[in-house]
mmCIF file of C-alpha atoms in Angstrom:
data_model
loop_
_atom_site.group_PDB
_atom_site.id
_atom_site.type_symbol
_atom_site.label_atom_id
_atom_site.label_comp_id
_atom_site.label_asym_id
_atom_site.label_seq_id
_atom_site.Cartn_x
_atom_site.Cartn_y
_atom_site.Cartn_z
ATOM 1 C CA MET A 1 4.332 -31.565 31.606
ATOM 2 C CA GLY A 2 6.139 -34.508 33.239
ATOM 3 C CA LEU A 3 4.209 -37.737 33.772
ATOM 4 C CA TRP A 4 4.166 -37.418 37.569
ATOM 5 C CA LYS A 5 3.073 -33.779 37.367
ATOM 6 C CA LEU A 6 0.292 -34.863 35.022
ATOM 7 C CA LYS A 7 -0.828 -37.590 37.427
ATOM 8 C CA LEU A 8 -0.702 -35.269 40.450
ATOM 9 C CA SER A 9 -2.653 -32.538 38.659
ATOM 10 C CA MET A 10 -5.385 -35.050 37.688
ATOM 11 C CA ILE A 11 -5.568 -36.378 41.259
ATOM 12 C CA GLY A 12 -5.793 -32.811 42.568
ATOM 13 C CA VAL A 13 -8.622 -31.834 40.235
ATOM 14 C CA LEU A 14 -10.461 -35.112 40.846
ATOM 15 C CA THR A 15 -10.227 -34.457 44.595
ATOM 16 C CA LEU A 16 -11.500 -30.901 44.066
ATOM 17 C CA ILE A 17 -14.470 -32.086 41.982
ATOM 18 C CA ILE A 18 -15.442 -34.703 44.552
ATOM 19 C CA GLY A 19 -14.878 -32.319 47.485
ATOM 20 C CA VAL A 20 -16.911 -29.427 46.062
ATOM 21 C CA SER A 21 -19.656 -31.787 44.892
ATOM 22 C CA THR A 22 -19.904 -33.471 48.285
ATOM 23 C CA LEU A 23 -19.910 -30.154 50.142
ATOM 24 C CA PHE A 24 -22.652 -28.663 47.989
ATOM 25 C CA LEU A 25 -24.668 -31.873 48.038
ATOM 26 C CA SER A 26 -24.598 -31.705 51.840
ATOM 27 C CA LEU A 27 -26.075 -28.211 51.644
ATOM 28 C CA LEU A 28 -28.748 -29.357 49.221
ATOM 29 C CA LEU A 29 -29.466 -32.324 51.479
ATOM 30 C CA SER A 30 -30.368 -29.993 54.316
ATOM 31 C CA LEU A 31 -32.658 -27.910 52.096
ATOM 32 C CA VAL A 32 -34.340 -30.473 49.878
ATOM 33 C CA GLY A 33 -34.639 -33.241 52.416
ATOM 34 C CA SER A 34 -32.777 -36.516 52.620
ATOM 35 C CA LEU A 35 -35.470 -38.694 51.046
ATOM 36 C CA THR A 36 -35.872 -36.434 48.013
ATOM 37 C CA LEU A 37 -32.161 -35.952 47.412
ATOM 38 C CA TRP A 38 -31.274 -39.587 47.982
ATOM 39 C CA SER A 39 -34.051 -40.578 45.584
ATOM 40 C CA LEU A 40 -32.653 -38.125 43.054
ATOM 41 C CA THR A 41 -29.145 -39.487 43.575
ATOM 42 C CA GLY A 42 -30.416 -43.017 43.058
ATOM 43 C CA LEU A 43 -32.147 -42.061 39.820
ATOM 44 C CA VAL A 44 -29.016 -40.344 38.458
ATOM 45 C CA VAL A 45 -26.815 -43.302 39.378
ATOM 46 C CA VAL A 46 -29.218 -45.816 37.842
ATOM 47 C CA PHE A 47 -29.541 -43.718 34.667
ATOM 48 C CA ASN A 48 -25.756 -43.392 34.261
ATOM 49 C CA VAL A 49 -25.132 -47.079 34.896
ATOM 50 C CA LEU A 50 -27.820 -48.076 32.389
ATOM 51 C CA GLN A 51 -26.356 -45.618 29.882
ATOM 52 C CA TRP A 52 -22.919 -47.157 30.424
ATOM 53 C CA LEU A 53 -24.266 -50.687 29.949
ATOM 54 C CA ILE A 54 -26.149 -50.034 26.707
ATOM 55 C CA ALA A 55 -23.907 -47.344 25.177
ATOM 56 C CA PRO A 56 -21.690 -49.850 23.291
ATOM 57 C CA TYR A 57 -24.747 -51.261 21.517
ATOM 58 C CA VAL A 58 -25.894 -47.753 20.564
ATOM 59 C CA ILE A 59 -22.414 -46.835 19.309
ATOM 60 C CA ASN A 60 -22.143 -50.044 17.274
ATOM 61 C CA ALA A 61 -25.481 -49.363 15.627
ATOM 62 C CA MET A 62 -24.826 -45.645 14.950
ATOM 63 C CA TYR A 63 -21.342 -46.068 13.526
ATOM 64 C CA ARG A 64 -21.871 -49.442 11.822
ATOM 65 C CA VAL A 65 -19.275 -51.163 13.990
ATOM 66 C CA LYS A 66 -18.481 -54.836 13.466
ATOM 67 C CA GLU A 67 -15.839 -57.113 14.926
ATOM 68 C CA ALA A 68 -12.720 -57.230 12.767
ATOM 69 C CA ASN A 69 -12.235 -60.397 10.742
ATOM 70 C CA PRO A 70 -9.056 -62.047 12.123
ATOM 71 C CA TYR A 71 -8.001 -63.192 8.659
ATOM 72 C CA GLU A 72 -8.573 -59.909 6.841
ATOM 73 C CA TYR A 73 -7.086 -57.825 9.658
ATOM 74 C CA HIS A 74 -4.397 -60.224 10.836
ATOM 75 C CA TRP A 75 -1.771 -57.475 10.965
ATOM 76 C CA LEU A 76 -4.059 -55.256 13.055
ATOM 77 C CA TYR A 77 -4.532 -58.044 15.613
ATOM 78 C CA GLU A 78 -0.744 -58.363 15.787
ATOM 79 C CA VAL A 79 -0.459 -54.648 16.531
ATOM 80 C CA LEU A 80 -3.142 -54.877 19.209
ATOM 81 C CA ASP A 81 -1.623 -57.984 20.825
ATOM 82 C CA LYS A 82 1.747 -56.248 21.035
ATOM 83 C CA ALA A 83 0.198 -53.180 22.707
ATOM 84 C CA VAL A 84 -1.820 -55.331 25.121
ATOM 85 C CA GLU A 85 1.245 -57.325 26.136
ATOM 86 C CA LYS A 86 3.372 -54.231 26.721
ATOM 87 C CA SER A 87 0.546 -52.603 28.691
ATOM 88 C CA GLY A 88 0.153 -55.576 31.000
ATOM 89 C CA LEU A 89 -3.545 -56.064 30.297
ATOM 90 C CA ARG A 90 -4.861 -59.483 31.249
ATOM 91 C CA LYS A 91 -7.311 -59.730 28.372
ATOM 92 C CA ARG A 92 -7.213 -58.557 24.773
ATOM 93 C CA PRO A 93 -10.088 -56.182 24.002
ATOM 94 C CA LYS A 94 -12.332 -56.918 21.058
ATOM 95 C CA LEU A 95 -11.049 -55.353 17.863
ATOM 96 C CA MET A 96 -13.787 -53.550 15.959
ATOM 97 C CA ILE A 97 -14.047 -51.780 12.589
ATOM 98 C CA ALA A 98 -16.311 -48.721 12.263
ATOM 99 C CA ASN A 99 -17.485 -47.981 8.741
ATOM 100 C CA ILE A 100 -17.588 -44.189 8.919
ATOM 101 C CA PRO A 101 -15.979 -41.751 6.439
ATOM 102 C CA ILE A 102 -13.558 -39.998 8.806
ATOM 103 C CA PRO A 103 -10.337 -41.449 10.207
ATOM 104 C CA ASN A 104 -10.560 -41.970 13.962
ATOM 105 C CA ALA A 105 -10.446 -44.544 16.752
ATOM 106 C CA PHE A 106 -12.026 -45.029 20.136
ATOM 107 C CA ALA A 107 -12.025 -47.307 23.185
ATOM 108 C CA TYR A 108 -15.286 -48.222 24.861
ATOM 109 C CA GLY A 109 -17.221 -51.095 26.405
ATOM 110 C CA SER A 110 -19.201 -52.204 29.446
ATOM 111 C CA PRO A 111 -19.561 -55.329 31.606
ATOM 112 C CA LEU A 112 -22.117 -56.608 29.079
ATOM 113 C CA THR A 113 -19.819 -56.326 26.053
ATOM 114 C CA GLY A 114 -16.337 -56.356 27.521
ATOM 115 C CA PRO A 115 -13.640 -53.827 26.510
ATOM 116 C CA MET A 116 -13.477 -52.888 22.839
ATOM 117 C CA ILE A 117 -11.268 -50.807 20.585
ATOM 118 C CA ALA A 118 -12.687 -49.564 17.295
ATOM 119 C CA VAL A 119 -10.787 -48.083 14.385
ATOM 120 C CA THR A 120 -12.496 -46.614 11.361
ATOM 121 C CA SER A 121 -11.997 -48.077 7.911
ATOM 122 C CA SER A 122 -11.035 -44.596 6.745
ATOM 123 C CA MET A 123 -8.222 -44.442 9.280
ATOM 124 C CA LEU A 124 -6.762 -47.727 8.077
ATOM 125 C CA SER A 125 -6.613 -46.352 4.546
ATOM 126 C CA SER A 126 -5.210 -42.969 5.643
ATOM 127 C CA LEU A 127 -2.429 -43.943 8.055
ATOM 128 C CA SER A 128 0.631 -46.150 7.811
ATOM 129 C CA ARG A 129 1.034 -49.242 9.967
ATOM 130 C CA ASP A 130 3.422 -47.374 12.294
ATOM 131 C CA GLU A 131 0.876 -44.594 12.798
ATOM 132 C CA VAL A 132 -1.939 -47.076 13.402
ATOM 133 C CA GLU A 133 0.281 -48.756 16.003
ATOM 134 C CA ALA A 134 0.619 -45.449 17.875
ATOM 135 C CA VAL A 135 -3.143 -44.867 17.749
ATOM 136 C CA ILE A 136 -3.805 -48.374 19.097
ATOM 137 C CA GLY A 137 -1.323 -47.660 21.890
ATOM 138 C CA HIS A 138 -3.320 -44.563 22.834
ATOM 139 C CA GLU A 139 -6.616 -46.461 22.915
ATOM 140 C CA VAL A 140 -5.143 -49.319 24.946
ATOM 141 C CA GLY A 141 -3.985 -46.614 27.353
ATOM 142 C CA HIS A 142 -7.597 -45.493 27.839
ATOM 143 C CA LEU A 143 -8.589 -49.048 28.738
ATOM 144 C CA LYS A 144 -5.641 -49.528 31.082
ATOM 145 C CA HIS A 145 -6.447 -46.238 32.835
ATOM 146 C CA ARG A 146 -10.183 -47.144 33.008
ATOM 147 C CA ASP A 147 -11.111 -43.782 31.541
ATOM 148 C CA VAL A 148 -14.667 -44.769 30.565
ATOM 149 C CA GLN A 149 -15.528 -45.722 34.154
ATOM 150 C CA ILE A 150 -13.663 -42.783 35.710
ATOM 151 C CA MET A 151 -15.310 -40.180 33.481
ATOM 152 C CA MET A 152 -18.731 -41.680 34.175
ATOM 153 C CA PHE A 153 -18.133 -41.475 37.941
ATOM 154 C CA VAL A 154 -16.773 -37.922 37.778
ATOM 155 C CA SER A 155 -19.777 -36.755 35.744
ATOM 156 C CA MET A 156 -22.402 -38.168 38.124
ATOM 157 C CA LEU A 157 -21.915 -35.835 41.108
ATOM 158 C CA PRO A 158 -22.261 -32.580 39.103
ATOM 159 C CA ALA A 159 -25.317 -34.064 37.360
ATOM 160 C CA ILE A 160 -26.992 -34.564 40.738
ATOM 161 C CA ILE A 161 -26.163 -30.970 41.708
ATOM 162 C CA ALA A 162 -27.591 -29.641 38.427
ATOM 163 C CA ILE A 163 -30.922 -31.462 38.798
ATOM 164 C CA ALA A 164 -31.291 -30.639 42.510
ATOM 165 C CA SER A 165 -30.436 -26.977 41.862
ATOM 166 C CA ARG A 166 -33.104 -26.746 39.172
ATOM 167 C CA ILE A 167 -35.623 -28.212 41.622
ATOM 168 C CA LEU A 168 -34.706 -25.588 44.216
ATOM 169 C CA LEU A 169 -34.749 -22.790 41.656
ATOM 170 C CA PHE A 170 -38.203 -23.607 40.306
ATOM 171 C CA SER A 171 -39.482 -24.414 43.784
ATOM 172 C CA GLY A 172 -38.331 -21.021 45.017
ATOM 173 C CA VAL A 173 -39.801 -19.122 42.073
ATOM 174 C CA TYR A 174 -43.043 -21.007 41.530
ATOM 175 C CA GLY A 175 -43.528 -23.160 44.637
ATOM 176 C CA GLY A 176 -45.544 -22.656 47.758
ATOM 177 C CA ASN A 177 -42.426 -21.852 49.775
ATOM 178 C CA ARG A 178 -42.612 -18.369 48.352
ATOM 179 C CA ARG A 179 -45.379 -17.525 50.828
ATOM 180 C CA GLU A 180 -43.160 -18.523 53.729
ATOM 181 C CA ASP A 181 -40.430 -16.087 52.643
ATOM 182 C CA ARG A 182 -38.205 -19.012 51.758
ATOM 183 C CA GLY A 183 -38.757 -18.744 48.026
ATOM 184 C CA GLY A 184 -36.039 -16.156 47.520
ATOM 185 C CA VAL A 185 -33.505 -18.175 49.529
ATOM 186 C CA LEU A 186 -34.282 -21.396 47.666
ATOM 187 C CA ALA A 187 -34.074 -19.638 44.306
ATOM 188 C CA LEU A 188 -30.721 -18.106 45.293
ATOM 189 C CA ILE A 189 -29.335 -21.485 46.383
ATOM 190 C CA GLY A 190 -30.610 -22.938 43.107
ATOM 191 C CA MET A 191 -28.794 -20.271 41.075
ATOM 192 C CA ILE A 192 -25.615 -20.784 43.090
ATOM 193 C CA GLY A 193 -25.970 -24.506 42.454
ATOM 194 C CA MET A 194 -26.187 -23.953 38.710
ATOM 195 C CA PHE A 195 -23.044 -21.822 38.873
ATOM 196 C CA VAL A 196 -21.268 -24.563 40.864
ATOM 197 C CA TYR A 197 -22.382 -27.066 38.214
ATOM 198 C CA PHE A 198 -20.943 -24.827 35.469
ATOM 199 C CA VAL A 199 -17.580 -24.582 37.241
ATOM 200 C CA LEU A 200 -17.508 -28.322 37.890
ATOM 201 C CA SER A 201 -18.324 -28.955 34.218
ATOM 202 C CA LEU A 202 -15.291 -26.892 33.192
ATOM 203 C CA LEU A 203 -13.149 -28.895 35.623
ATOM 204 C CA ILE A 204 -14.476 -32.150 34.175
ATOM 205 C CA LEU A 205 -13.632 -30.992 30.651
ATOM 206 C CA TRP A 206 -10.127 -30.082 31.847
ATOM 207 C CA PHE A 207 -9.884 -33.527 33.463
ATOM 208 C CA SER A 208 -10.978 -35.153 30.187
ATOM 209 C CA ARG A 209 -8.261 -33.278 28.286
ATOM 210 C CA GLN A 210 -5.642 -34.480 30.770
ATOM 211 C CA ARG A 211 -6.815 -38.066 30.302
ATOM 212 C CA GLU A 212 -6.100 -37.634 26.574
ATOM 213 C CA TYR A 213 -2.559 -36.456 27.348
ATOM 214 C CA TYR A 214 -2.241 -39.408 29.736
ATOM 215 C CA ALA A 215 -3.274 -41.872 27.013
ATOM 216 C CA ASP A 216 -0.843 -40.166 24.612
ATOM 217 C CA ARG A 217 1.951 -40.751 27.114
ATOM 218 C CA HIS A 218 0.975 -44.404 27.355
ATOM 219 C CA SER A 219 1.400 -44.768 23.598
ATOM 220 C CA VAL A 220 4.774 -43.033 23.815
ATOM 221 C CA ASP A 221 5.856 -45.505 26.511
ATOM 222 C CA ILE A 222 4.841 -48.741 24.757
ATOM 223 C CA VAL A 223 5.425 -47.923 21.061
ATOM 224 C CA ASP A 224 8.921 -47.542 19.645
ATOM 225 C CA ASP A 225 9.299 -43.855 18.738
ATOM 226 C CA GLY A 226 5.622 -43.553 19.678
ATOM 227 C CA ALA A 227 5.743 -39.771 20.158
ATOM 228 C CA SER A 228 6.706 -39.087 16.527
ATOM 229 C CA LYS A 229 4.316 -41.713 15.159
ATOM 230 C CA LEU A 230 1.375 -40.474 17.227
ATOM 231 C CA ALA A 231 2.076 -36.811 16.420
ATOM 232 C CA LEU A 232 1.968 -37.634 12.724
ATOM 233 C CA ALA A 233 -1.151 -39.784 13.123
ATOM 234 C CA LEU A 234 -3.043 -37.064 15.015
ATOM 235 C CA ALA A 235 -1.980 -34.432 12.484
ATOM 236 C CA LYS A 236 -3.198 -36.573 9.571
ATOM 237 C CA ILE A 237 -6.503 -37.426 11.258
ATOM 238 C CA SER A 238 -7.191 -33.787 12.118
ATOM 239 C CA ASN A 239 -6.240 -32.547 8.656
ATOM 240 C CA TYR A 240 -8.295 -35.195 6.851
ATOM 241 C CA THR A 241 -11.338 -34.576 9.017
ATOM 242 C CA TYR A 242 -11.448 -30.860 8.331
ATOM 243 C CA SER A 243 -10.837 -31.442 4.617
ATOM 244 C CA TYR A 244 -13.775 -33.852 4.677
ATOM 245 C CA ARG A 245 -15.950 -31.082 6.126
ATOM 246 C CA LEU A 246 -14.798 -28.663 3.411
ATOM 247 C CA ARG A 247 -15.856 -31.209 0.780
ATOM 248 C CA GLY A 248 -19.374 -31.063 2.190
ATOM 249 C CA GLY A 249 -19.131 -33.925 4.675
ATOM 250 C CA ASP A 250 -21.164 -33.621 7.848
ATOM 251 C CA THR A 251 -19.293 -34.305 11.108
ATOM 252 C CA ALA A 252 -22.224 -33.259 13.320
ATOM 253 C CA TYR A 253 -23.335 -36.898 13.191
ATOM 254 C CA PHE A 254 -20.251 -37.820 15.229
ATOM 255 C CA GLU A 255 -20.567 -35.087 17.865
ATOM 256 C CA GLY A 256 -22.700 -37.148 20.275
ATOM 257 C CA PHE A 257 -19.845 -39.488 21.179
ATOM 258 C CA LYS A 258 -16.904 -37.237 20.297
ATOM 259 C CA THR A 259 -15.462 -37.664 23.790
ATOM 260 C CA LEU A 260 -14.597 -41.230 22.731
ATOM 261 C CA PHE A 261 -12.608 -40.299 19.626
ATOM 262 C CA ILE A 262 -8.847 -39.908 19.614
ATOM 263 C CA VAL A 263 -9.319 -36.559 17.813
ATOM 264 C CA ASP A 264 -12.319 -34.255 18.167
ATOM 265 C CA PRO A 265 -14.174 -34.294 14.801
ATOM 266 C CA SER A 266 -14.467 -30.480 15.137
ATOM 267 C CA ALA A 267 -10.917 -30.215 13.866
ATOM 268 C CA VAL A 268 -8.741 -27.196 13.085
ATOM 269 C CA LYS A 269 -8.378 -25.733 9.610
ATOM 270 C CA PRO A 270 -6.509 -27.956 7.123
ATOM 271 C CA VAL A 271 -2.863 -27.454 6.272
ATOM 272 C CA GLN A 272 -1.368 -27.808 2.809
ATOM 273 C CA PHE A 273 1.722 -30.043 2.773
ATOM 274 C CA SER A 274 3.915 -31.975 0.382
ATOM 275 C CA ARG A 275 5.490 -34.422 2.852
ATOM 276 C CA ASP A 276 4.274 -35.929 6.108
ATOM 277 C CA TRP A 277 6.574 -34.117 8.513
ATOM 278 C CA GLU A 278 5.832 -30.799 6.862
ATOM 279 C CA LEU A 279 2.237 -31.281 8.041
ATOM 280 C CA VAL A 280 3.386 -31.896 11.627
ATOM 281 C CA GLU A 281 5.770 -28.939 11.547
ATOM 282 C CA ARG A 282 3.138 -26.569 10.191
ATOM 283 C CA ILE A 283 0.583 -27.582 12.792
ATOM 284 C CA ALA A 284 3.137 -27.322 15.600
ATOM 285 C CA SER A 285 4.241 -23.858 14.424
ATOM 286 C CA ARG A 286 0.725 -22.382 14.535
ATOM 287 C CA LYS A 287 0.008 -19.890 17.275
ATOM 288 C CA LEU A 288 -3.224 -20.266 19.187
ATOM 289 C CA SER A 289 -5.569 -17.308 19.107
ATOM 290 C CA LEU A 290 -7.617 -16.109 22.063
ATOM 291 C CA LEU A 291 -10.630 -17.794 20.458
ATOM 292 C CA ASP A 292 -8.700 -21.096 20.233
ATOM 293 C CA THR A 293 -7.805 -20.850 23.926
ATOM 294 C CA LEU A 294 -11.358 -20.056 24.976
ATOM 295 C CA SER A 295 -12.899 -22.774 22.817
ATOM 296 C CA GLU A 296 -10.528 -25.343 24.302
ATOM 297 C CA LEU A 297 -12.028 -24.642 27.750
ATOM 298 C CA PHE A 298 -15.255 -26.227 26.484
ATOM 299 C CA SER A 299 -13.605 -29.121 24.643
ATOM 300 C CA THR A 300 -13.141 -32.736 25.737
ATOM 301 C CA HIS A 301 -9.820 -32.881 23.860
ATOM 302 C CA PRO A 302 -6.676 -30.727 23.965
ATOM 303 C CA HIS A 303 -6.210 -28.445 20.988
ATOM 304 C CA ILE A 304 -4.395 -30.367 18.267
ATOM 305 C CA VAL A 305 -1.605 -27.761 18.141
ATOM 306 C CA LYS A 306 -0.825 -28.166 21.856
ATOM 307 C CA ARG A 307 -1.098 -31.922 21.610
ATOM 308 C CA VAL A 308 1.308 -32.195 18.678
ATOM 309 C CA LYS A 309 3.768 -29.833 20.383
ATOM 310 C CA THR A 310 3.691 -31.939 23.539
ATOM 311 C CA LEU A 311 4.384 -35.121 21.572
ATOM 312 C CA LEU A 312 7.224 -33.490 19.640
ATOM 313 C CA SER A 313 8.840 -32.486 22.925
ATOM 314 C CA LEU A 314 8.894 -36.203 23.808
ATOM 315 C CA SER A 315 9.993 -37.503 20.404
ATOM 316 C CA ARG A 316 13.408 -38.366 19.004
ATOM 317 C CA TYR A 317 12.628 -36.404 15.839
#
């Protein structure tokens, strides 16, 4: 998919999510009452903003994240500075090291902490400098595109619909409105609301996957031969992660914030290879099953096979 087509498709889906959410919220407003729904909206907004503000502290504590020592990781700061300069960011994000046993990276932050990019110690030992450069380019892309803030905003409207629909559903089934012959109508609207929330959730997941492609394209644009380097990096990260699980490692611990990671820790089956590009070629040559296609609908990240294929189509390899 071309870059402009990717941007237009994301704008279209974002418009659809906001439009459907607003339309259904208007319906709920007329049924629940303005004071109740506005109070609910306020609570959801406050909760999400608080979650956004404190999430970096939670992530740092969970994944044992510390700021990278500028002397020990001098080369990594050079890589980051180069990506920041080429991206046109005004301020360099904090460079963090996460001491977890799987290779990965993520961009995060809030007004309280400022923007941050974390790479895992395992990734630094698993990838070459060129591959790390491509990963950093991807994460800088997330910050440039303000993906943390955008995804938080997009998720708030469906959350309001879900809570309000549950209120209507339980009010219709168990509330006093049942005696006034409104119980059935309220319960029906509540069930329709839950269905609307389900559809919107699928659209949000699709939107999240497109943001990953968008960040990939940013890395391709700012890193020399970034498509080949990032394809190899993603293939290695995915392969290592699944091998780690086969050795008895538990990746469930990382599921809570998997939307942040450059690769979903629930990776595909490992591939045996003798040279780096053989790994990329084998992953790219795999055919997706119906189960793979269906499971991707509920994933925050594109399937690794599709992602590697897309990068190879952009590479000079």
